[in-house]
Coordinates of C-alpha atoms in Angstrom, one line a residue:
Chain A
X1 CA -48.1 6.4 89.9
X2 CA -48.4 6.6 93.6
X3 CA -44.7 6.8 94.0
X4 CA -44.5 9.6 91.5
X5 CA -47.1 11.3 93.3
X6 CA -45.3 11.0 96.5
X7 CA -42.0 12.0 94.8
X8 CA -43.6 15.2 93.0
X9 CA -45.1 16.1 96.4
X10 CA -41.6 15.6 98.2
X11 CA -39.9 18.2 95.3
X12 CA -42.7 20.7 95.8
X13 CA -42.5 20.7 99.6
X14 CA -38.6 20.7 99.4
X15 CA -38.5 23.6 96.9
X16 CA -40.7 25.5 99.6
X17 CA -38.7 24.5 102.6
X18 CA -35.4 25.4 101.3
X19 CA -35.9 29.2 100.8
X20 CA -37.9 29.4 104.3
X21 CA -34.9 27.9 105.9
X22 CA -32.6 30.2 104.1
X23 CA -34.8 33.1 105.4
X24 CA -34.3 31.7 109.0
X25 CA -30.8 31.3 108.8
X26 CA -30.1 35.0 107.2
X27 CA -28.9 33.4 103.5
X28 CA -30.7 35.5 100.9
X29 CA -28.6 34.4 98.1
X30 CA -30.1 30.8 98.7
X31 CA -33.6 32.1 98.1
X32 CA -32.5 33.8 95.1
X33 CA -31.1 30.5 93.7
X34 CA -34.3 28.6 94.7
X35 CA -36.3 31.5 92.8
X36 CA -34.1 30.9 89.9
X37 CA -35.1 27.1 90.1
X38 CA -39.0 27.9 90.2
X39 CA -38.5 30.6 87.2
X40 CA -36.4 28.1 84.9
X41 CA -38.8 25.3 85.9
X42 CA -41.7 27.2 84.7
X43 CA -40.0 27.7 81.6
X44 CA -39.4 24.0 81.5
X45 CA -43.2 23.1 82.0
X46 CA -44.0 25.3 79.0
X47 CA -41.3 23.2 76.8
X48 CA -42.5 20.0 78.2
X49 CA -46.3 20.7 77.0
X50 CA -44.3 20.8 73.5
X51 CA -41.6 18.2 73.7
X52 CA -43.1 15.6 76.5
X53 CA -46.8 15.9 75.7
X54 CA -46.6 16.8 72.0
X55 CA -43.4 15.0 71.0
X56 CA -42.3 18.5 69.3
X57 CA -38.4 19.0 69.8
X58 CA -38.0 22.8 69.8
X59 CA -34.7 24.3 69.9
X60 CA -36.2 27.6 69.9
X61 CA -38.0 28.2 73.0
X62 CA -35.5 30.6 74.0
X63 CA -37.4 32.9 71.7
X64 CA -40.4 32.8 73.9
X65 CA -38.5 32.9 77.2
X66 CA -36.6 36.1 75.5
X67 CA -39.9 37.3 74.2
X68 CA -41.5 37.3 77.7
X69 CA -38.5 39.2 79.0
X70 CA -38.3 42.0 76.5
X71 CA -42.0 42.2 76.8
X72 CA -41.6 43.2 80.6
X73 CA -38.8 45.7 79.4
X74 CA -40.9 47.4 76.8
X75 CA -43.7 47.8 79.7
X76 CA -41.4 48.9 82.4
X77 CA -38.7 50.8 80.9
X78 CA -40.8 53.8 80.1
X79 CA -41.8 54.1 83.5
X80 CA -38.2 54.6 84.9
X81 CA -37.4 56.9 82.0
X82 CA -40.7 58.7 82.8
X83 CA -41.9 58.6 79.2
X84 CA -45.0 57.1 77.8
X85 CA -44.7 53.7 76.1
X86 CA -46.3 55.3 73.0
X87 CA -47.9 58.2 72.0
X88 CA -49.5 57.4 68.7
X89 CA -52.3 56.8 67.9
X90 CA -53.4 57.0 71.6
X91 CA -50.9 57.9 74.5
X92 CA -50.2 54.5 76.7
X93 CA -48.4 54.6 79.7
X94 CA -45.8 51.9 80.3
X95 CA -46.5 49.9 83.7
X96 CA -44.5 48.4 86.7
X97 CA -47.4 46.1 87.4
X98 CA -46.6 42.4 87.6
X99 CA -50.0 41.1 86.7
X100 CA -50.3 43.2 83.7
X101 CA -46.8 42.4 82.6
X102 CA -47.4 38.6 82.7
X103 CA -50.5 39.0 80.8
X104 CA -48.7 40.7 78.0
X105 CA -45.8 38.4 78.3
X106 CA -47.8 35.1 78.3
X107 CA -49.8 36.7 75.1
X108 CA -46.7 37.8 73.2
X109 CA -45.1 34.3 73.8
X110 CA -48.1 32.7 72.6
X111 CA -48.4 35.0 69.6
X112 CA -44.8 34.2 68.7
X113 CA -45.4 30.5 69.1
X114 CA -48.3 30.8 66.8
X115 CA -46.4 32.5 64.1
X116 CA -43.1 30.4 64.5
X117 CA -45.3 27.2 65.0
X118 CA -47.6 27.5 62.2
X119 CA -44.6 27.5 59.8
X120 CA -42.2 25.0 61.9
X121 CA -45.1 22.2 62.1
X122 CA -45.1 21.9 58.1
X123 CA -42.0 20.1 58.9
X124 CA -40.8 17.2 61.3
X125 CA -38.1 15.7 62.9
X126 CA -34.8 17.0 62.2
X127 CA -36.3 19.7 60.2
X128 CA -38.4 21.0 62.8
X129 CA -35.5 21.3 65.4
X130 CA -33.5 23.4 63.0
X131 CA -36.3 25.6 61.5
X132 CA -36.9 26.6 65.3
X133 CA -33.6 27.2 66.2
X134 CA -33.5 29.3 63.1
X135 CA -36.3 31.5 64.3
X136 CA -34.7 31.6 67.7
X137 CA -31.6 32.8 66.2
X138 CA -33.3 35.4 64.2
X139 CA -34.7 37.0 67.4
X140 CA -31.7 36.9 68.7
X141 CA -30.0 38.9 66.2
X142 CA -32.9 41.2 66.0
X143 CA -32.6 41.9 69.9
X144 CA -28.9 42.4 69.5
X145 CA -29.7 45.2 66.9
X146 CA -32.2 46.9 68.7
X147 CA -30.8 49.9 70.3
X148 CA -33.8 51.3 72.1
X149 CA -33.5 48.2 74.4
X150 CA -29.8 48.2 74.8
X151 CA -29.0 46.0 72.0
X152 CA -26.1 43.5 72.7
X153 CA -25.5 45.1 76.5
X154 CA -29.1 44.3 77.2
X155 CA -31.1 46.8 79.5
X156 CA -31.5 47.4 83.5
X157 CA -34.8 47.6 85.0
X158 CA -33.7 49.1 88.2
X159 CA -36.4 48.7 90.7
X160 CA -38.6 45.3 90.4
X161 CA -41.9 45.5 88.9
X162 CA -44.6 45.4 91.9
X163 CA -47.5 42.9 92.8
X164 CA -50.7 44.3 94.7
X165 CA -50.3 43.5 98.2
X166 CA -46.8 42.4 98.2
X167 CA -43.4 43.7 98.5
X168 CA -41.6 42.0 95.5
X169 CA -38.1 43.5 96.8
X170 CA -38.2 41.0 99.6
X171 CA -36.6 38.1 98.2
X172 CA -38.8 35.6 100.1
X173 CA -42.2 37.3 98.5
X174 CA -40.8 37.3 95.4
X175 CA -39.9 33.7 95.3
X176 CA -43.4 32.9 96.8
X177 CA -44.9 34.5 93.8
X178 CA -42.8 32.5 91.6
X179 CA -43.5 29.4 93.4
X180 CA -47.1 30.2 93.3
X181 CA -47.1 30.7 89.5
X182 CA -45.1 27.4 89.0
X183 CA -47.7 25.6 91.4
X184 CA -50.6 26.8 88.9
X185 CA -48.9 26.0 85.7
X186 CA -48.1 22.5 87.1
X187 CA -51.6 22.1 87.8
X188 CA -52.8 23.4 84.4
X189 CA -50.0 21.2 82.9
X190 CA -51.5 18.0 84.8
X191 CA -55.2 19.1 84.0
X192 CA -54.4 19.3 80.4
X193 CA -52.8 16.0 79.8
X194 CA -55.7 14.3 81.1
X195 CA -58.6 16.1 79.2
X196 CA -59.6 15.3 75.8
X197 CA -57.2 17.7 74.0
X198 CA -54.3 15.8 76.0
X199 CA -55.7 12.5 74.7
X200 CA -55.5 14.0 71.1
X201 CA -52.3 15.3 71.6
X202 CA -50.8 12.2 72.8
X203 CA -52.4 10.4 69.8
X204 CA -50.8 13.3 67.4
X205 CA -47.8 12.5 69.0
X206 CA -47.7 8.8 68.7
X207 CA -49.5 8.2 65.3
X208 CA -50.5 11.0 63.4
X209 CA -51.8 9.0 60.6
X210 CA -54.1 7.5 63.0
X211 CA -55.3 10.9 64.5
X212 CA -56.2 12.0 61.2
X213 CA -58.1 8.7 60.3
X214 CA -60.2 9.7 63.5
X215 CA -60.9 13.0 62.3
X216 CA -58.3 14.9 64.3
X217 CA -56.1 17.1 62.4
X218 CA -52.6 16.4 64.0
X219 CA -51.4 19.9 62.8
X220 CA -54.3 21.7 64.7
X221 CA -53.7 19.9 68.0
X222 CA -49.8 20.4 67.9
X223 CA -50.0 23.9 66.9
X224 CA -52.5 24.6 69.8
X225 CA -50.3 22.9 72.2
X226 CA -47.2 24.8 70.7
X227 CA -49.0 28.0 71.5
X228 CA -49.8 27.0 74.9
X229 CA -46.1 25.7 75.6
X230 CA -44.9 29.2 74.3
X231 CA -46.9 31.2 76.4
X232 CA -46.0 29.5 79.5
X233 CA -42.3 29.8 78.4
X234 CA -43.0 33.5 77.6
X235 CA -44.5 34.1 81.2
X236 CA -41.0 32.4 82.8
X237 CA -39.1 34.9 80.7
X238 CA -40.8 37.9 82.3
X239 CA -40.3 36.7 85.5
X240 CA -36.6 35.8 85.0
X241 CA -36.0 39.5 83.6
X242 CA -37.6 40.6 86.8
X243 CA -35.4 38.3 89.0
X244 CA -32.1 39.6 87.5
X245 CA -33.6 43.3 86.8
X246 CA -32.1 42.9 83.3
X247 CA -32.8 41.8 79.9
X248 CA -30.3 41.1 77.2
X249 CA -30.2 39.0 73.9
X250 CA -28.8 36.1 76.0
X251 CA -31.9 35.1 77.2
X252 CA -32.8 34.7 73.3
X253 CA -29.7 32.7 72.5
X254 CA -29.4 29.0 71.4
X255 CA -27.7 28.1 74.3
X256 CA -30.8 29.3 76.6
X257 CA -33.1 27.0 74.3
X258 CA -30.5 24.4 74.9
X259 CA -30.6 24.8 79.1
X260 CA -34.5 24.8 79.0
X261 CA -34.5 21.4 77.1
X262 CA -31.5 20.2 79.3
X263 CA -34.1 20.5 82.3
X264 CA -36.8 18.5 80.7
X265 CA -34.3 15.8 79.8
X266 CA -32.5 15.6 83.3
X267 CA -35.9 15.7 85.1
X268 CA -37.6 13.7 82.7
X269 CA -39.7 13.9 79.5
X270 CA -43.5 14.0 79.8
X271 CA -43.1 13.8 83.5
X272 CA -45.3 16.3 85.4
X273 CA -42.4 17.3 87.9
X274 CA -39.3 16.4 85.4
X275 CA -38.6 20.3 84.5
X276 CA -38.7 21.0 88.5
X277 CA -36.4 18.5 89.2
X278 CA -34.3 18.9 86.2
X279 CA -34.0 22.8 86.8
X280 CA -33.2 22.0 90.5
X281 CA -30.5 19.5 89.7
X282 CA -29.0 21.9 87.0
X283 CA -28.7 24.9 89.3
X284 CA -27.4 22.8 92.0
X285 CA -24.7 21.3 89.7
X286 CA -23.9 24.7 88.4
X287 CA -23.2 26.0 92.0
X288 CA -21.5 23.1 93.4
X289 CA -19.4 22.0 90.4
X290 CA -18.9 25.5 89.6
X291 CA -17.2 25.8 93.1
X292 CA -15.0 23.4 92.3
X293 CA -13.9 23.6 88.4
X294 CA -15.1 26.1 86.1
X295 CA -15.2 23.2 83.6
X296 CA -18.4 22.1 85.5
X297 CA -20.5 22.0 82.3
X298 CA -18.0 18.9 81.4
X299 CA -19.4 16.8 84.3
X300 CA -23.2 18.2 83.5
X301 CA -22.5 16.9 79.8
X302 CA -21.5 13.4 81.3
X303 CA -24.6 13.7 83.8
X304 CA -26.8 14.0 80.6
X305 CA -25.0 11.3 78.7
X306 CA -25.4 9.1 81.3
X307 CA -29.3 10.1 81.7
X308 CA -30.3 9.8 78.2
X309 CA -28.3 6.6 77.7
X310 CA -29.4 4.4 80.6
X311 CA -32.2 6.4 82.4
X312 CA -34.7 7.4 79.6
X313 CA -37.2 8.7 82.4
X314 CA -34.8 11.2 83.6
X315 CA -34.7 11.7 87.4
X316 CA -38.2 11.1 88.0
X317 CA -38.3 8.2 85.8
X318 CA -35.2 6.6 87.7
X319 CA -36.7 6.9 91.1
X320 CA -40.7 6.7 90.3
X321 CA -40.3 4.0 87.5
X322 CA -42.3 3.7 84.4
X323 CA -45.3 6.0 84.0
X324 CA -48.5 4.1 84.7
X325 CA -51.4 4.9 82.5
X326 CA -53.8 6.8 84.6
X327 CA -57.2 5.3 85.2
Chain B
X1 CA -78.6 -1.0 41.9
X2 CA -78.5 1.1 45.0
X3 CA -76.5 4.4 45.2
X4 CA -72.6 3.6 46.0
X5 CA -71.6 4.4 49.5
X6 CA -67.9 5.1 48.1
X7 CA -67.2 5.7 44.7
X8 CA -63.9 6.0 43.0
X9 CA -63.7 7.4 39.3
X10 CA -60.9 7.2 37.1
X11 CA -58.4 8.0 39.7
X12 CA -54.7 8.4 38.7
X13 CA -51.5 9.1 40.5
X14 CA -47.7 9.1 39.5
X15 CA -44.4 9.3 41.6
X16 CA -42.0 10.6 39.0
X17 CA -42.4 8.1 35.9
X18 CA -44.1 5.6 38.2
X19 CA -47.8 5.3 37.4
X20 CA -48.8 4.0 40.7
X21 CA -52.8 4.4 40.3
X22 CA -53.6 4.3 36.6
X23 CA -57.2 5.0 35.8
X24 CA -58.8 3.3 38.8
X25 CA -62.3 3.2 39.0
X26 CA -64.2 1.3 41.8
X27 CA -67.5 1.4 43.9
X28 CA -68.8 0.2 47.1
X29 CA -72.4 -0.4 47.9
X30 CA -74.4 -0.9 51.0
X31 CA -74.2 -4.0 52.7
X32 CA -71.2 -5.6 50.6
X33 CA -67.8 -6.7 51.1
X34 CA -65.8 -5.8 47.9
X35 CA -62.3 -7.6 48.3
X36 CA -59.4 -5.8 46.5
X37 CA -56.2 -8.1 45.6
X38 CA -53.3 -7.9 43.8
X39 CA -49.5 -8.9 44.0
X40 CA -47.1 -6.8 46.0
X41 CA -46.2 -3.5 44.5
X42 CA -49.6 -3.4 42.7
X43 CA -50.5 0.0 43.8
X44 CA -53.0 -1.3 46.7
X45 CA -51.7 1.0 49.5
X46 CA -51.4 4.0 47.3
X47 CA -55.0 3.3 46.2
X48 CA -56.0 3.4 49.9
X49 CA -54.1 6.4 50.7
X50 CA -55.9 8.2 47.6
X51 CA -59.6 7.1 49.0
X52 CA -58.6 7.9 52.9
X53 CA -56.9 11.2 51.8
X54 CA -53.5 10.8 53.0
X55 CA -52.5 11.2 49.4
X56 CA -53.5 13.4 46.9
X57 CA -54.5 12.4 43.0
X58 CA -53.0 13.8 40.0
X59 CA -56.6 13.4 38.5
X60 CA -60.0 11.6 39.3
X61 CA -62.8 11.9 41.8
X62 CA -63.4 10.4 45.4
X63 CA -67.2 10.4 46.2
X64 CA -68.4 9.6 49.8
X65 CA -72.0 9.4 50.3
X66 CA -72.8 11.0 46.8
X67 CA -70.4 14.0 48.2
X68 CA -67.1 14.9 46.3
X69 CA -64.5 14.8 48.9
X70 CA -61.5 14.7 46.6
X71 CA -60.3 17.9 47.8
X72 CA -61.1 17.1 51.8
X73 CA -58.1 16.1 53.9
X74 CA -58.1 12.5 56.0
X75 CA -59.5 14.1 59.0
X76 CA -62.4 15.6 57.2
X77 CA -63.2 12.5 55.2
X78 CA -63.0 10.3 58.6
X79 CA -65.5 12.7 60.4
X80 CA -67.7 12.0 57.0
X81 CA -67.5 8.3 58.0
X82 CA -64.9 7.0 56.0
X83 CA -63.1 4.6 58.6
X84 CA -59.7 3.3 57.9
X85 CA -57.5 0.6 59.4
X86 CA -53.7 0.3 58.4
X87 CA -51.8 -2.4 57.0
X88 CA -49.2 -2.0 60.3
X89 CA -51.3 -1.8 63.4
X90 CA -51.9 2.2 64.5
X91 CA -52.6 2.9 67.8
X92 CA -51.5 5.0 70.5
X93 CA -49.1 2.5 72.2
X94 CA -48.7 4.2 75.7
X95 CA -52.6 5.1 75.8
X96 CA -54.7 2.2 77.4
X97 CA -57.4 0.5 74.9
X98 CA -60.1 2.7 76.8
X99 CA -58.1 5.7 75.9
X100 CA -57.5 4.8 72.2
X101 CA -61.2 4.0 72.0
X102 CA -62.2 7.5 74.1
X103 CA -59.8 9.2 71.4
X104 CA -61.6 7.9 68.6
X105 CA -64.9 8.8 69.9
X106 CA -63.9 12.2 70.7
X107 CA -62.3 12.6 67.3
X108 CA -65.7 11.5 65.5
X109 CA -67.4 13.7 67.3
X110 CA -65.1 16.6 66.6
X111 CA -64.6 17.5 70.5
X112 CA -60.8 17.4 71.0
X113 CA -60.4 20.7 72.2
X114 CA -61.7 20.5 75.6
X115 CA -58.8 21.5 77.8
X116 CA -60.0 20.9 81.4
X117 CA -62.3 18.1 82.3
X118 CA -60.5 14.7 82.0
X119 CA -61.3 12.9 78.9
X120 CA -62.3 9.9 80.8
X121 CA -64.6 11.3 83.3
X122 CA -66.9 12.2 80.3
X123 CA -69.7 9.6 80.6
X124 CA -71.0 10.3 77.3
X125 CA -67.4 9.4 75.6
X126 CA -66.4 6.9 77.8
X127 CA -69.9 5.0 77.6
X128 CA -69.6 5.1 73.4
X129 CA -66.1 4.0 74.0
X130 CA -66.7 1.0 76.2
X131 CA -69.6 -0.1 73.7
X132 CA -67.0 -0.1 70.9
X133 CA -64.5 -2.1 72.9
X134 CA -67.0 -4.5 74.1
X135 CA -68.2 -5.1 70.3
X136 CA -64.9 -6.6 69.3
X137 CA -64.5 -8.5 72.7
X138 CA -61.8 -6.4 74.6
X139 CA -63.7 -5.2 77.6
X140 CA -61.5 -7.2 80.1
X141 CA -58.5 -5.7 78.4
X142 CA -59.2 -1.9 78.6
X143 CA -57.1 -0.7 81.0
X144 CA -54.1 -2.3 79.3
X145 CA -51.7 0.1 77.4
X146 CA -52.2 -1.0 73.6
X147 CA -48.7 -1.3 73.2
X148 CA -48.6 -4.2 75.4
X149 CA -51.8 -5.9 73.6
X150 CA -51.5 -9.2 71.4
X151 CA -51.0 -8.7 67.6
X152 CA -54.8 -10.0 67.2
X153 CA -55.9 -7.7 70.1
X154 CA -54.6 -4.8 68.5
X155 CA -56.1 -5.3 65.4
X156 CA -59.5 -5.8 66.9
X157 CA -58.9 -2.7 68.8
X158 CA -58.3 -0.9 65.7
X159 CA -61.7 -2.1 64.4
X160 CA -63.0 -0.6 67.8
X161 CA -61.8 2.7 66.7
X162 CA -63.2 2.5 63.1
X163 CA -66.7 1.5 64.6
X164 CA -66.6 4.8 66.7
X165 CA -66.6 7.1 63.4
X166 CA -70.2 5.5 63.2
X167 CA -68.7 4.8 59.7
X168 CA -70.7 4.8 56.1
X169 CA -67.6 2.7 54.7
X170 CA -64.9 0.8 56.1
X171 CA -61.4 0.7 54.1
X172 CA -59.3 -2.1 55.8
X173 CA -55.9 -2.8 54.8
X174 CA -54.8 -6.3 55.5
X175 CA -56.8 -6.7 58.7
X176 CA -55.7 -10.4 59.0
X177 CA -51.9 -9.5 58.3
X178 CA -49.6 -11.3 60.8
X179 CA -52.5 -13.7 62.4
X180 CA -52.6 -17.2 63.1
X181 CA -55.4 -19.4 61.8
X182 CA -57.3 -19.0 64.8
X183 CA -57.0 -15.3 64.8
X184 CA -57.7 -15.4 61.2
X185 CA -61.3 -17.1 61.5
X186 CA -62.0 -15.0 64.3
X187 CA -61.5 -11.7 62.4
X188 CA -63.4 -13.3 59.2
X189 CA -66.5 -13.7 61.9
X190 CA -66.2 -10.4 63.1
X191 CA -66.1 -8.7 59.5
X192 CA -68.9 -10.7 58.4
X193 CA -70.8 -9.1 61.0
X194 CA -69.4 -5.8 60.7
X195 CA -70.7 -5.6 57.1
X196 CA -74.1 -5.0 58.4
X197 CA -72.9 -2.0 60.0
X198 CA -71.2 -0.3 57.1
X199 CA -69.9 -1.9 53.7
X200 CA -66.0 -2.8 53.7
X201 CA -63.6 -2.2 51.1
X202 CA -61.2 -5.0 51.7
X203 CA -57.4 -5.2 50.9
X204 CA -56.2 -8.5 52.2
X205 CA -53.6 -11.3 51.3
X206 CA -55.4 -14.3 52.8
X207 CA -57.2 -16.0 49.8
X208 CA -59.6 -18.1 52.3
X209 CA -60.9 -14.9 54.1
X210 CA -61.1 -13.1 50.6
X211 CA -63.1 -15.9 49.0
X212 CA -65.3 -16.7 52.4
X213 CA -66.2 -12.8 52.8
X214 CA -66.3 -11.1 49.4
X215 CA -69.3 -10.4 47.3
X216 CA -67.3 -9.0 44.9
X217 CA -63.2 -8.9 43.9
X218 CA -61.3 -6.5 42.1
X219 CA -58.0 -7.4 41.1
X220 CA -55.4 -4.4 40.9
X221 CA -52.0 -5.1 38.9
X222 CA -49.4 -2.3 38.3
X223 CA -51.8 0.3 39.1
X224 CA -54.9 -0.7 37.0
X225 CA -57.8 -3.0 37.7
X226 CA -57.5 -5.9 35.3
X227 CA -60.6 -7.8 36.4
X228 CA -63.8 -7.2 38.9
X229 CA -66.4 -9.9 39.6
X230 CA -67.7 -12.6 41.9
X231 CA -65.6 -15.0 43.6
X232 CA -66.3 -17.5 41.0
X233 CA -65.6 -15.3 38.1
X234 CA -62.4 -14.3 39.4
X235 CA -61.2 -17.6 40.0
X236 CA -61.8 -18.6 36.7
X237 CA -60.6 -15.3 34.8
X238 CA -57.8 -16.6 32.6
X239 CA -56.2 -13.1 32.8
X240 CA -56.1 -13.1 36.5
X241 CA -54.5 -16.3 36.4
X242 CA -51.7 -15.5 34.4
X243 CA -51.3 -11.8 36.2
X244 CA -51.4 -13.0 39.8
X245 CA -53.1 -16.0 41.3
X246 CA -50.8 -19.0 41.7
X247 CA -52.6 -22.2 40.0
X248 CA -52.8 -23.7 43.4
X249 CA -55.0 -21.2 45.0
X250 CA -57.8 -21.3 42.5
X251 CA -58.3 -25.3 43.1

């Protein structure tokens, strides 16, 4: 426990220190990379609540990630087109304000997770994986055939959305925002894991029959966790779209679902900082190995295989050892 | 005769052509231990599933404390006071003994949807959980993950979790399974004590324990109850002898 806490603190400090150093050395690209790590880690923190705490292997989290991204586009695109968002029954204007966009993306991700989870959680095991994948693909093809937001080509949002009191066009300030959101999500995730709900979720994961025999409906507990998970991943999607100033159906593709899952598994399933370590390693590999060979994903695959076979706790587990039960 | 706490009326369930439960009726009255015995494949676990609510009957009724709970799921029946233990130890292996017990207490109270305060910091929850752990003699093991407990200890943890439901009736599926003679003796004493808490429907293969504890014994064969009576009556029942018990077991 102590070792893991120190390791977590070291990761948090490193993720903050790298962009600060990059700023000092005039390397804005590195700041963008760090921002990407923070945002993808946030998506992983969301998935980790479903996968790690709840044991729900969702291969459809790109749906929530993409919905968050499109929520941003739906709100921000009318502003750059000088049009209202809707005119009937009341006229509503779009917005370029991040807090409102974040709220919308979180709600949209959570609602989508409620609908998808309510149906998917009637199954389990490999069927759950397949049905979440199917829902993800449904939304992917919907986005492709949705001309209002660019269809297959996606849609550019030319100016990054704003946050009161900050200049989000400044890479370091946008990074700080994303980092702050990530830290809040990590804190929430930690509090959740130790709460009564977290205990009920652990029970539902490890022994659903026993949970029911204790008066706790595993379905309700898991669905609630799935909604929280989808909401956080949705928020990450809005930030990711803002980072790229672009949304496209690729955010909804099953490869995205797979990548989010890779962050969690690389870093350590159910470990608090697992998604952060995993996303950081993934981005580092992408850029270092990607420089040597365009087949870098082959090496990523080998690394993943090694971790699954020999290091079940992922990076965090390998360094910090077995998770010690708290208290 | 007092009102039964748990009553099963003409319960039926078929899996395809197999009649797993074929018109079973039985009662569990306050203060008693009612043992259910029968050969492997007799349908004991199916009957327990039907009583606990994990299986739905094709016909028949389950009544708990005078209330019809046939349509209620397992979680509702648990909160209504039906405490069940499993044939294979069912605890959350990665959680500590104390966490398992807290989980049971919050489940019984319907307080599982608290998202912020640490569960173990709740003095009321924790106090109740520690009392149940003490009752089964696991106080000095409370920080151990349940998966690291010895078999007999895990069995006792299950009982502590059942106690947390403030049960009206226990339904225990082979609590002695896999225990050595010492463990079985301890468990027998514990069950004898628990009957004052709530009556016990006891499914058990350990005949020493059944004959020592049971007030009544019902014999289930092929989904039917073929005999029901006191230990002495069952021991001498010729049909039971033929269908199930080896002659030597009855001497």
